[in-house]
Each structure stands twice: as structure tokens, then as C-alpha cells.
Amino acid sequence: MILDREVMTVANLLSRSAVVASVLSGVSALAGTPDEIRVPGEIPGTVLHAEGAQIYECRPDTAHQLVWQAREPTATLMDGDKSVGRHYAALHWEAVDAGTLMWEHKDGSSVKAKIVAKAAGRNADDLPWLKFGVITQSGDGLFYGVSHVQRINTLGGVIRGACQQAGAFRSVPYSADYVFWRVE
């Protein structure tokens, strides 16, 4: 009986240690987050890593010069080495809305959010760090109750070079961490 209690105590401690380790890994991912994209008064719920590509389209700017413009991201959301979801741009009237992005988890939950703030990436080749305000959410899974999403720790994703032909597409690999925030 005493041995069973000791085994249960050890199992309990190990379980709590795993929770603490998970929280601490999320906290370390947040270290150094710029003030522009902080989420005061809320708690980080989940941090997922993303591997994917930023897709660009060659289009005329307001001065009628052809430039690469961000079209949409497409990425796999990872929890450790497991694929747990995807990230992409939302469609609006059958056209891509680059300002409204989606995150879907394999448990069926999802969030749709718009960019509300940005900060520079660590260097010129890294996508900016972003804060998104959630517009809608669905499902009772991991993303239930999420109010904000941050994109941090970006690596790559910025396009270089001139575009020559309107309508051309280019894909640039990137990785990032996405932090899903909840109201306390």
C-alpha cells in the first residue's frame, strides 16, 4: 500500500513536471517579444511551431510598378515532431484575403484573425513578427477561447529580387512560432 502511494506520488510529480516544462518552453519562446506585439492581460495558451512558405504574387503597386506582394502563407503547424494542423489565408468572395488568416487544428477547432500590429523580424530576410486579433473561432478543441495569435521567432520568408511578369508567383520557405493567447 505504501509502495502504491509512492508510485502514485512519483507519477503525479512527473505529470506536473511535464506541464511545467510545457509552460516554461512557451515562456522561453516569448522572451524578447517586442512591445508592439505584446498581449497584456492575457495568458499564453499554446505555442505551435510552423514550417511552410510565404507565397508572393507579382502585381503593380500604386505607382504601377511591378513588385512582389505577399499573397498568402501556407504552413504545417507542429507540436514537437507531430503535425497537428495548418495555417493559411482565408478566402473572401473566392479571392485570397492576405490580411485575414486561418489556423486549423486536427481536433476540429480553428481561429480566423486579422493583423493588428507588427514588429520587425530579427534580420532583413525574416518575416515580421505579428499580432493578430481573433475575428471568429469554431470548435471546442485547443483553439477554443483564443483571443489573439502572435507570430514570433520567424526565420526566412522574405522575397528578394525584381518581378518581371504580372501574375507570376514565388514561394519562399519560412518557419515561425505561433502563440495562441486566452483572456485570463
PDB file of C-alpha atoms in Angstrom, residues 39-47 134 142-150 179-184:
ATOM      1  CA  VAL A  39      -0.697  40.869 -25.436  1.00  0.00           C
ATOM      2  CA  PRO A  40      -1.167  42.416 -21.962  1.00  0.00           C
ATOM      3  CA  GLY A  41      -3.737  40.971 -19.574  1.00  0.00           C
ATOM      4  CA  GLU A  42      -3.919  37.592 -21.288  1.00  0.00           C
ATOM      5  CA  ILE A  43      -2.158  34.267 -20.852  1.00  0.00           C
ATOM      6  CA  PRO A  44      -0.355  32.201 -23.494  1.00  0.00           C
ATOM      7  CA  GLY A  45      -2.332  29.022 -24.051  1.00  0.00           C
ATOM      8  CA  THR A  46      -0.349  27.100 -26.645  1.00  0.00           C
ATOM      9  CA  VAL A  47       2.807  27.611 -28.704  1.00  0.00           C
ATOM     10  CA  VAL A 134      -9.244  36.843 -33.477  1.00  0.00           C
ATOM     11  CA  LEU A 142      -7.204  23.521 -28.488  1.00  0.00           C
ATOM     12  CA  PHE A 143      -8.115  26.854 -30.099  1.00  0.00           C
ATOM     13  CA  TYR A 144     -11.304  27.316 -28.039  1.00  0.00           C
ATOM     14  CA  GLY A 145     -11.223  30.661 -26.218  1.00  0.00           C
ATOM     15  CA  VAL A 146      -8.260  32.057 -28.164  1.00  0.00           C
ATOM     16  CA  SER A 147      -8.441  35.872 -28.403  1.00  0.00           C
ATOM     17  CA  HIS A 148      -5.077  36.742 -30.009  1.00  0.00           C
ATOM     18  CA  VAL A 149      -2.355  34.997 -32.000  1.00  0.00           C
ATOM     19  CA  GLN A 150       1.275  36.069 -32.264  1.00  0.00           C
ATOM     20  CA  VAL A 179       1.421  31.731 -29.723  1.00  0.00           C
ATOM     21  CA  PHE A 180      -2.308  31.369 -29.052  1.00  0.00           C
ATOM     22  CA  TRP A 181      -3.490  33.707 -26.245  1.00  0.00           C
ATOM     23  CA  ARG A 182      -6.532  33.485 -23.975  1.00  0.00           C
ATOM     24  CA  VAL A 183      -8.199  36.021 -21.680  1.00  0.00           C
ATOM     25  CA  GLU A 184      -7.324  35.356 -18.028  1.00  0.00           C
TER      26      GLU A 184
END
